XYZ file of C-alpha atoms in Angstrom:
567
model
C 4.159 19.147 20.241
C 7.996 20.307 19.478
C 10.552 19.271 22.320
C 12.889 22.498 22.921
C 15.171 19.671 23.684
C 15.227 18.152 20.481
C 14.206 21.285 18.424
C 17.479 23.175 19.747
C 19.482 20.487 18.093
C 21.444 21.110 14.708
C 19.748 19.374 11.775
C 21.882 17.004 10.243
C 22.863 18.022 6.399
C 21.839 15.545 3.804
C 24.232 12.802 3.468
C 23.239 12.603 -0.463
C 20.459 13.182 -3.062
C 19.899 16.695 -4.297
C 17.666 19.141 -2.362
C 14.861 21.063 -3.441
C 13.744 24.597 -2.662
C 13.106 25.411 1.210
C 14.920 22.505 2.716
C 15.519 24.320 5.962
C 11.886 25.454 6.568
C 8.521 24.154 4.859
C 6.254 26.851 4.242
C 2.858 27.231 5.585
C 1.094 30.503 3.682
C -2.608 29.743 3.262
C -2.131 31.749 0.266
C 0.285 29.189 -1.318
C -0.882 26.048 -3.413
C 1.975 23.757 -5.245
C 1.211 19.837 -6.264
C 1.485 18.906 -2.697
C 0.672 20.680 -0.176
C -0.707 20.495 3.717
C -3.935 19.910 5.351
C -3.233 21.350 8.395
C -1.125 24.556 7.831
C -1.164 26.108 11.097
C 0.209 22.821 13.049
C 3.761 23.072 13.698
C 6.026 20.094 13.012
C 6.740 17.877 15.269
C 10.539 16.764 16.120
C 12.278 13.789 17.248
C 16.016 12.702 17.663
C 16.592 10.505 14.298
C 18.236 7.635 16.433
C 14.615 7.811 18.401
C 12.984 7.151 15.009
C 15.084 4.474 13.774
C 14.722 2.335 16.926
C 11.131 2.572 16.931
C 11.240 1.976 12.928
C 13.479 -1.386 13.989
C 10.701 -2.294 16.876
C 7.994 -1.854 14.515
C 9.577 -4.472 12.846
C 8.557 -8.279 12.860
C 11.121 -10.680 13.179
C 10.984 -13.900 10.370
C 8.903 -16.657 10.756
C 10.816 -19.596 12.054
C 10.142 -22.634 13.527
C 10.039 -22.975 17.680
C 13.100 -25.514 17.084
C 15.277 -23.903 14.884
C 15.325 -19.991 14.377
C 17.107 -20.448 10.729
C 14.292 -22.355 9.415
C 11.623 -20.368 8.426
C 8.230 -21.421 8.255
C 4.831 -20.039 7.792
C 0.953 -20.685 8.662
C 0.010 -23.825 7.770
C -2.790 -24.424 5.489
C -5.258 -25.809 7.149
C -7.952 -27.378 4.725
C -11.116 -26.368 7.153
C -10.343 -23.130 7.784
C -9.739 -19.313 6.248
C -8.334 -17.877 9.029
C -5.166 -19.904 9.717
C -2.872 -17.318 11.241
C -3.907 -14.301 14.240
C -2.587 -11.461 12.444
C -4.841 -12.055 9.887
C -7.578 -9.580 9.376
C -11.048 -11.017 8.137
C -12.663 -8.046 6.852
C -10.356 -6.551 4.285
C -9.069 -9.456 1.798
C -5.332 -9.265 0.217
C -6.255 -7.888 -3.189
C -6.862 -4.550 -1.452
C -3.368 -4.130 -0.313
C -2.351 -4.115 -3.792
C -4.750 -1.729 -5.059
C -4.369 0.107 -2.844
C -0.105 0.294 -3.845
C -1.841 0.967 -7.412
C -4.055 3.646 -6.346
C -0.864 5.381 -4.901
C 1.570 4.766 -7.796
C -1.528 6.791 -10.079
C -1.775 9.757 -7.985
C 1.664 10.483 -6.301
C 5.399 10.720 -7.384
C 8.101 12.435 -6.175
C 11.356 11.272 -6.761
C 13.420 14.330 -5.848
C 13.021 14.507 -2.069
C 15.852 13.453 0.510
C 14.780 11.339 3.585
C 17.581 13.072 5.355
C 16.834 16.886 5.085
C 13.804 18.893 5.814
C 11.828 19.521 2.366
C 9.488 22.001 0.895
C 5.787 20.362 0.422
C 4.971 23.167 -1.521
C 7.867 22.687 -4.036
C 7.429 19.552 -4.141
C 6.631 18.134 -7.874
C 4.397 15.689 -7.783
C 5.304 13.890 -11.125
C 1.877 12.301 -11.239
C -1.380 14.381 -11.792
C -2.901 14.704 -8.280
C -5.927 12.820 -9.494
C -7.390 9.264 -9.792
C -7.419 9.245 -13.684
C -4.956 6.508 -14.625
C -1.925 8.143 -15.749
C -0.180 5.494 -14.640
C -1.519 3.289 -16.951
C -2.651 5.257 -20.068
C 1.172 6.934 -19.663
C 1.234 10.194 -22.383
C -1.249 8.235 -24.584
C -0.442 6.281 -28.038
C 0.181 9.788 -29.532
C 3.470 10.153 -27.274
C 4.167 6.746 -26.158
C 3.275 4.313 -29.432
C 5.084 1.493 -28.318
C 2.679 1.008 -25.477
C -0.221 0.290 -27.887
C -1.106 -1.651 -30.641
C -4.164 0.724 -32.454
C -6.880 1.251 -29.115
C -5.558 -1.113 -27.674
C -2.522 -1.891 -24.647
C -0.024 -3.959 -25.759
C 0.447 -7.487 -23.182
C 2.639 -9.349 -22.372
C 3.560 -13.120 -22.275
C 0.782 -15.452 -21.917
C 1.082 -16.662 -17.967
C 0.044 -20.502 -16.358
C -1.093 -21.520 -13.187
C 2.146 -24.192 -12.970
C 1.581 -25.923 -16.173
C -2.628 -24.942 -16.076
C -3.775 -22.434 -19.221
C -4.626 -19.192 -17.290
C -6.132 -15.675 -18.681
C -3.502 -13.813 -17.409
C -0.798 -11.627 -18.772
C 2.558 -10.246 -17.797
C 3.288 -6.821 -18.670
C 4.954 -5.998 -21.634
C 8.842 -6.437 -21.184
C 11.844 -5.143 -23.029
C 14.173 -7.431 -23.924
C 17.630 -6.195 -24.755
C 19.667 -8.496 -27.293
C 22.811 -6.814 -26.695
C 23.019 -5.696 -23.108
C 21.298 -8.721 -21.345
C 19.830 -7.761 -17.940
C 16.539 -7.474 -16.232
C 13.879 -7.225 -18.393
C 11.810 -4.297 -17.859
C 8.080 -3.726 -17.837
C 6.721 -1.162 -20.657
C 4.141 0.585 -18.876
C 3.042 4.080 -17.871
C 4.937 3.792 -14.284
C 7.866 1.387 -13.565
C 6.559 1.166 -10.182
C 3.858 -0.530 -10.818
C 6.601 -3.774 -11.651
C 8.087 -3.671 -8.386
C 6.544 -6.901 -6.904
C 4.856 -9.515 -8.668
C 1.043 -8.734 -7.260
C 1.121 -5.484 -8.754
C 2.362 -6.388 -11.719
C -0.386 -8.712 -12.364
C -2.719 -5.847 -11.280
C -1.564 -3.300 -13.229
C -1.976 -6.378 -16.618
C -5.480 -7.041 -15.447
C -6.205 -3.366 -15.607
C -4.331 -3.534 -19.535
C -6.729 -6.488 -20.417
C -9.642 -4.135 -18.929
C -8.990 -1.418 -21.342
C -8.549 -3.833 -24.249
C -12.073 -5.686 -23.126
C -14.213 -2.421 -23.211
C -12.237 -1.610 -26.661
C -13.652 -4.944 -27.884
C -17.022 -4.310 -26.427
C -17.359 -1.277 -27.718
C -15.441 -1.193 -31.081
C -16.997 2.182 -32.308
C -15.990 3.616 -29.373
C -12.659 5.930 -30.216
C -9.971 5.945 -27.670
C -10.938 8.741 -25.234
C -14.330 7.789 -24.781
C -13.073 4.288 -23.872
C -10.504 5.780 -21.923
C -13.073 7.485 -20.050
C -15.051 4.202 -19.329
C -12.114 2.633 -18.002
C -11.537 5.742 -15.441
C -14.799 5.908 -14.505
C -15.177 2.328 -13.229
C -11.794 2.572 -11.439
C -13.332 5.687 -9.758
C -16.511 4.131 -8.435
C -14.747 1.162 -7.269
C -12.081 3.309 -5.734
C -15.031 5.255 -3.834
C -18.034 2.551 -3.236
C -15.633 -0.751 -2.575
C -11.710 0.155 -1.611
C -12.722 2.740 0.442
C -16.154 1.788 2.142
C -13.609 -1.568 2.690
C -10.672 -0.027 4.738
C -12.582 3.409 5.955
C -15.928 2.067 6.679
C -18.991 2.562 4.806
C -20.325 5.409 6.958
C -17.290 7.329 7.073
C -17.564 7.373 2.776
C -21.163 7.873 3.103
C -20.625 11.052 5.450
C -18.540 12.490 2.907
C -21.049 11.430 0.097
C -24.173 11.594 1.462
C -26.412 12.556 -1.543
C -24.646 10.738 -3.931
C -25.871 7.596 -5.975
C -29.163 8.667 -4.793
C -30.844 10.348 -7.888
C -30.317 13.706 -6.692
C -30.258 16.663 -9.026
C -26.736 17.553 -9.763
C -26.497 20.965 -8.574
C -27.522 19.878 -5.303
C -24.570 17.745 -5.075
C -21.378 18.650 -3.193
C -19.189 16.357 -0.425
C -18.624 17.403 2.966
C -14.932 17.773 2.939
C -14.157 19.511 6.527
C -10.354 19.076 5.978
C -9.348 18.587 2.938
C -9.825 22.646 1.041
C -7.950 24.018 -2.095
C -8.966 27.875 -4.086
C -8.063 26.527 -7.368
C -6.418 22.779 -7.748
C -6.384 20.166 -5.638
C -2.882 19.459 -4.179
C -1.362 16.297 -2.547
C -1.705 16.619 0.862
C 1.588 15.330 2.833
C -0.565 14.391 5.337
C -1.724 11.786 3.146
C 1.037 10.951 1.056
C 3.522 11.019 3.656
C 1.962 9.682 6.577
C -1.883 8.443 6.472
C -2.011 6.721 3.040
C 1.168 4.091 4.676
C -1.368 2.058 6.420
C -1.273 -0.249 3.653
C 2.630 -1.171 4.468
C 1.080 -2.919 7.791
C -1.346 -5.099 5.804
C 1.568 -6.549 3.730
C 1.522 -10.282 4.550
C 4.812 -11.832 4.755
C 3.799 -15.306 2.110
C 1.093 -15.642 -0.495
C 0.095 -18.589 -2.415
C -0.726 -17.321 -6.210
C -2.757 -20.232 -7.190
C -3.531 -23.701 -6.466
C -1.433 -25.579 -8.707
C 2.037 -24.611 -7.984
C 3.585 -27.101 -5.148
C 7.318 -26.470 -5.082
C 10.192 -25.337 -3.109
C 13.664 -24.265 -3.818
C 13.136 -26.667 -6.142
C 9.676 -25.178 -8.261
C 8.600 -28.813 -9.290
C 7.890 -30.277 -5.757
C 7.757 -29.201 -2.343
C 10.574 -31.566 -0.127
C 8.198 -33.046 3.200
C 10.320 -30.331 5.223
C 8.784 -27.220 3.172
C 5.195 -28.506 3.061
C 5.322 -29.361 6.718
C 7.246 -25.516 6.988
C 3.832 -24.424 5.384
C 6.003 -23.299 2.689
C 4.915 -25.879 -0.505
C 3.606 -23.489 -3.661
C 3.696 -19.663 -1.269
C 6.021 -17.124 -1.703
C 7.352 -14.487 0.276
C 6.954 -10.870 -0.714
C 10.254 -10.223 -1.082
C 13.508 -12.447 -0.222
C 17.286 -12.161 -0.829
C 16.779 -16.107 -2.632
C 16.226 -15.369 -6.194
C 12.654 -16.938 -7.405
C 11.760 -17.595 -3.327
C 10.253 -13.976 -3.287
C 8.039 -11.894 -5.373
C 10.363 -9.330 -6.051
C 9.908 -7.175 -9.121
C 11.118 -5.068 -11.806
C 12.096 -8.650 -14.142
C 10.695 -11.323 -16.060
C 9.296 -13.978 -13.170
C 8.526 -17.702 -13.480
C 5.733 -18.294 -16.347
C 3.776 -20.379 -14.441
C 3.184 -17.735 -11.869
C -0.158 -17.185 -12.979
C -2.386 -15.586 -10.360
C -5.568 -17.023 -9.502
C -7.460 -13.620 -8.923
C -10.327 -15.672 -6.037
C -7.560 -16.097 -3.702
C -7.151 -12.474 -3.347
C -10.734 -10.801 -4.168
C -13.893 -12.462 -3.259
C -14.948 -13.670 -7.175
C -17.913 -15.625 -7.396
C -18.247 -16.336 -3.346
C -14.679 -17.462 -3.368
C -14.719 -15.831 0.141
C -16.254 -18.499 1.535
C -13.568 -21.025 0.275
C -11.372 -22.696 2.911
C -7.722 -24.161 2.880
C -5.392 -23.545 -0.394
C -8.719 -22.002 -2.084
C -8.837 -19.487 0.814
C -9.212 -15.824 -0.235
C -5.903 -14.959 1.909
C -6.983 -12.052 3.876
C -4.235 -9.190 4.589
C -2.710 -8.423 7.749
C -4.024 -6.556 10.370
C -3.646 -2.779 10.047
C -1.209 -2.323 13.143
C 2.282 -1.237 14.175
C 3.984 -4.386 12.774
C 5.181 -4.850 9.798
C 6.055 -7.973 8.930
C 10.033 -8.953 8.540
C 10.495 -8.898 4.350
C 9.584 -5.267 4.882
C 13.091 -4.729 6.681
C 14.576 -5.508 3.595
C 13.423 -3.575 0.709
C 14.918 -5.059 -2.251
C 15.246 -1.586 -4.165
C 17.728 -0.976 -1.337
C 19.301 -4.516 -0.449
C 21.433 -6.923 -2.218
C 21.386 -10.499 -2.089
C 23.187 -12.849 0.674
C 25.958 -14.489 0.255
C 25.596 -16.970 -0.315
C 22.826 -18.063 -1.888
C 22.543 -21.375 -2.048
C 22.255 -23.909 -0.142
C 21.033 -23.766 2.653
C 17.098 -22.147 2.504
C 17.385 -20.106 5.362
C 16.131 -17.239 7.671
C 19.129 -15.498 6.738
C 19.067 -16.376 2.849
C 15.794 -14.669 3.108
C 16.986 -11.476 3.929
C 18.785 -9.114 2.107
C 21.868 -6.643 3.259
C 21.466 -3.117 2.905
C 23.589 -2.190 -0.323
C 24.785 0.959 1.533
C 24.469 0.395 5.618
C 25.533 4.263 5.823
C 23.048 5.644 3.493
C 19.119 5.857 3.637
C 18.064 2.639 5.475
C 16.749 -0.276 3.828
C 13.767 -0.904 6.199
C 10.417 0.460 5.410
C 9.176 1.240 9.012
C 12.119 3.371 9.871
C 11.928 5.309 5.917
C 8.420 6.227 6.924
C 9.240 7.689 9.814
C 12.810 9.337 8.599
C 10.289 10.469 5.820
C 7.604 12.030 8.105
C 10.699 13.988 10.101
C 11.691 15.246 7.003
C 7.942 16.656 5.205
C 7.637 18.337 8.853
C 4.704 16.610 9.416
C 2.662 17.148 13.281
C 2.279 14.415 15.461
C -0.594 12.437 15.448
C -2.219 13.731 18.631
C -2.437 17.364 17.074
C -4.567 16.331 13.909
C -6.773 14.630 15.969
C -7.080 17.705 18.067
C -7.888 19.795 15.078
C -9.881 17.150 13.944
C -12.166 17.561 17.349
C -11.162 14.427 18.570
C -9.534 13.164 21.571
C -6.194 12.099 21.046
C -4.846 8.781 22.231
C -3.495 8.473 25.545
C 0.450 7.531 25.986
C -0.691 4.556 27.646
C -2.406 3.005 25.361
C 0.057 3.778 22.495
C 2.427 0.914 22.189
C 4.514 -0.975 19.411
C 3.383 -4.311 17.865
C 1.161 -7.035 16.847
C -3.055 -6.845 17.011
C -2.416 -9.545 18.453
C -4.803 -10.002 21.869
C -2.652 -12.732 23.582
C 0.638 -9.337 22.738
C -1.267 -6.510 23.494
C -0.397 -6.482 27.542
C 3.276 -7.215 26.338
C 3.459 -4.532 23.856
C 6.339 -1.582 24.660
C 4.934 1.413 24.996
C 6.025 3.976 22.311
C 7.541 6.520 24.854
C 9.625 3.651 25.971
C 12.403 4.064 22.366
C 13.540 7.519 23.739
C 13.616 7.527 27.397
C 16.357 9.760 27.558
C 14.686 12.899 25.781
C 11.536 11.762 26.042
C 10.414 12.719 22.730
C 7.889 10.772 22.156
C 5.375 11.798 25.209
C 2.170 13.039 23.511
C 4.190 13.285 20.527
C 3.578 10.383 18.087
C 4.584 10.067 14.356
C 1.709 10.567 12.454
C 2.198 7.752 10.374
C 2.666 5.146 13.513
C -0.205 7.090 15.370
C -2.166 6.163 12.072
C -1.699 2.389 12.689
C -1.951 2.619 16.451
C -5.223 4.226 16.551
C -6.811 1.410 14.116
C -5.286 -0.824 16.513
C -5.942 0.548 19.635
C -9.921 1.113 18.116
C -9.534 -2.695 17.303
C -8.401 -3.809 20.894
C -11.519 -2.319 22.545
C -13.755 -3.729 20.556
C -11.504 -7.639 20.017
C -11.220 -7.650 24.194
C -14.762 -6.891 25.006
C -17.074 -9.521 26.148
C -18.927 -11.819 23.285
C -16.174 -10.753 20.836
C -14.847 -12.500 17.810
C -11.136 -12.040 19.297
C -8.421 -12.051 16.717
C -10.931 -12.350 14.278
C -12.785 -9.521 15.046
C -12.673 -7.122 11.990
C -10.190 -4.018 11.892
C -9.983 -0.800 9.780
C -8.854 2.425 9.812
C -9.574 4.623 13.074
C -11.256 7.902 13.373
C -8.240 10.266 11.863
C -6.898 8.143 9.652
C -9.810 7.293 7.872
C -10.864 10.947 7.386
C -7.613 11.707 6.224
C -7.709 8.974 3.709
C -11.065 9.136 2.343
C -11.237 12.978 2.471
C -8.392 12.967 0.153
C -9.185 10.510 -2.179
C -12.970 11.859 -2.634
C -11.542 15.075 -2.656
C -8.877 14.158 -5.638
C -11.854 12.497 -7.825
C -14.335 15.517 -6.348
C -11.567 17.841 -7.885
C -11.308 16.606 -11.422
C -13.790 18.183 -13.606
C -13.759 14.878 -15.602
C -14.637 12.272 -12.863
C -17.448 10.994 -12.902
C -18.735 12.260 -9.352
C -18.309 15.373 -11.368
C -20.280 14.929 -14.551
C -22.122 12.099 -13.657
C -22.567 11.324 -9.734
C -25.280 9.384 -9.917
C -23.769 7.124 -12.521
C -23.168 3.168 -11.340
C -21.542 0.432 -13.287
C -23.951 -2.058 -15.166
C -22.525 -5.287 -13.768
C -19.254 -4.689 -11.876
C -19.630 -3.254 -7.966
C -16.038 -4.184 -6.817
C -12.420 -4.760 -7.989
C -13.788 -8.871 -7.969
C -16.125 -8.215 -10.416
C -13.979 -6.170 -12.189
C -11.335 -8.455 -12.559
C -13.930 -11.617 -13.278
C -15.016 -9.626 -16.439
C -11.704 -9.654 -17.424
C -10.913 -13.421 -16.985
C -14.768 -14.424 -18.371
């Protein structure tokens, strides 16, 4: 739905960054196909007033952890040594691992640095500077033919060796440049930089190195390519049969794919994509990449423990009584303004920052582990996200200043430029969705044939049962234009509908509660698995392509995977 109201309004021109064909009108000829491109052509794009957006962006949100006594102190979930679930946002079916592979699966099928969050832009000349398609470019890079100094022969080259504290660990850091002349941040060697910008991924993105360099050993006759092809095709199947039967649902995958893995013949084969269509390519639809594929931003916890030995504070040796009673001894947060306090990327962290791989994937039934040897389950996919997402450190600089005291406001960082692009995730998501043109949420379910959500039941916050009645309602940030009446974001409407799905199903008699599972709703998990089936579906080389009924030997998840790396 477009608001004559706020349609009839002058765009703002973009305050900086360099524009790119068709910023004042996106293009929607069927007969048009560029790297990205839209699922739903003939919606129109819907339109809100930007202050609208960034005050829903601010709502959406969470403020810090702190303790009921003193808001500066911040504190998180205790650890409680008989339980998994310790905190209500928590969300027991989808474990923390998959937030950052799912960051990873993004980072290897979509870049596009060019585009302004403050001007209307072009999907269709859009370059999307990473092939549309789940076939590791982000790792292989060019290949050792172009980019040498990532390998050593078939193999990746690592980098240091990592501890759990002062325990021998398996792990790796990514390779790391080290200048001797300009000293600064030492930066990771790898196919995509982004893939260093927190220290999760990181770690993910080495684990993935070590893969390569496993099946290389395994298989020493193997040349390059056909190894390569190994390594894609077992990051395929567990993109298809574990991330996405995890945060879809297994019947929405197996709607798409319902022949498949079955012993069928292979002309027979084909999966029912109802939305996502190209002639020749597939494209990136903005849909996804803009909007759907985001969800992931809500199931960012706000502190992670990265393995069981490290016990320390601001200072790293030992936790004072304050921090371990603060539920802060040996956790991190995701990202602080306190250098070494967060998990900020794009440097050399602490060595002993190991991570212990079963406290973020079920490996070996360490889902059933309770206390410190949890598997820490992400947060609930809602519309909160939680408060180190305000503060992205790409766009922030540090307090001041910085020590002592360890405080709320240490935590978080200052926009570097409070006039530019904003710092806070929420509110560059929507800004972002504004400027792709993207349709509101209740017109793709329409064309999806489903009903869309009423206004009602849309509002802003936690999946939280004891919030829910206390929750503003979404048409409550712009009450004076009322641009937001049957006329959510796509993005937020993304979130809300897993969450609204969720709240039927957590308030309803002989529930689990807060502990009742949660996943992507109706649209957004179409849109999400649509695309990514349809990116794999679309590469001649996948192996739902030449070989759909092929199945690992061993590994049937990203746990097993990364247990045949550590074994």
């Amino acid at each position: 739905m477009i608001n004559p109201a706020i349609s009839a309004k002058k765009r703002q021109p973009a305050a900086h960054g360099g524009g790119v064909r068709g910023d004042n009108s996106v293009p929607r000829s069927s007969q048009f196909e560029g790297r990205f491109g839209r699922m739903f052509r003939s919606l129109p794009s819907a339109e809100w007033p930007k202050k609208a957006l960034l005050d829903l962006g601010l709502a959406m949100t969470a403020d810090p952890e702190h303790l009921d006594t003193d808001k500066n102190a911040p504190t998180a979930a205790f650890e409680a040594d008989d339980k998994r679930i310790q905190d209500d946002e928590e969300n027991v079916a989808i474990a923390a691992g998959y937030t950052y592979l799912g960051q990873f699966i993004d980072h290897d099928i979509t870049f596009d640095p060019a585009s302004s969050l403050q001007q209307q832009n072009d999907p269709d000349a859009l370059i999307d500077f990473r092939t549309p398609r789940l076939d590791l470019d982000s790792l292989y890079g060019r290949g050792p033919g172009d980019q040498p100094w990532m390998y050593l022969g078939k193999k990746f080259r690592l980098g240091r060796p990592l501890f759990e504290n002062k325990k021998a660990s398996k792990a790796r850091d990514l390779p790391r440049f080290d200048d001797p002349i300009n000293k600064g941040a030492k930066r990771a060697l790898i196919g995509d930089k982004r893939n260093d910008e927190n220290v999760i991924v990181a770690q993910l993105h080495s684990a993935m190195l070590q893969f390569h360099n496993k099946l290389v050993d395994k298989h020493p006759d193997d040349a390059f390519e056909r190894v390569q092809q190994r390594v894609r095709w077992h990051y395929q199947w567990i993109v298809v049969n574990d991330f996405l039967k995890t945060i879809c649902g297994e019947e929405v995958v197996e709607n798409i794919l319902p022949d498949f893995g079955k012993n069928k013949p292979i002309w027979k084969l084909k999966p029912n994509l109802s939305i996502f269509k190209w002639r020749n390519d597939p494209f990136m639809p903005i849909e996804f990449s803009a909007a759907a594929y985001r969800f992931g931003h809500s199931m960012v916890r706000p502190i992670y423990r990265l393995n069981t030995e490290l016990n320390g504070g601001d200072n790293p040796d030992m936790a004072t009584p304050e921090e371990q009673k603060r539920g802060l001894a040996g956790r991190f947060f995701i990202f602080a303004g306190v250098q070494k306090r967060g998990l900020n990327g794009f440097d050399e962290f602490p060595q002993q920052w190991a991570i212990d791989w079963s406290l973020f994937f079920d490996i070996g039934g360490s889902i059933n582990n309770v206390g410190k040897k949890r598997v820490q389950p992400a947060y609930k996919i809602d519309t909160s996200l939680v408060n180190p997402m305000g503060f992205l450190p790409e766009f922030s600089k540090p307090p001041q200043p910085l020590v002592p005291p360890f405080s709320v406001r240490q935590l978080q960082s200052i926009a570097v430029d409070p006039d530019g692009d904003p710092s806070n995730l929420a509110q560059r998501n929507l800004l972002r969705g504004l400027a792709m043109g993207l349709p509101s949420g209740q017109s793709v379910a329409l064309a999806l044939g489903v009903d869309p959500i009423e206004d009602s039941e849309l509002r802003v916050g936690k999946a939280v049962t004891g919030d829910l009645p206390n929750n503003p309602l979404l048409t409550s940030f712009d009450k004076e234009n009322n641009s937001f009446k049957g006329n959510a974001p796509l993005w937020y409407y993304v979130l809300a509908e897993a969450q609204v799905e969720w709240a039927k199903r957590a308030t309803a008699k002989g529930s689990k509660g807060n502990e009742e599972p949660i996943r992507l709703g109706t649209v957004g998990g179409r849109i999400v698995a649509e695309t990514i089936i349809g990116l794999i579906w679309g590469d001649g080389h996948s192996y739902l392509r030449q070989a759909p009924n092929w199945k690992p030997d061993t590994i049937r998840s990203m746990g097993d995977l990364i247990h045949f790396v550590l074994s």
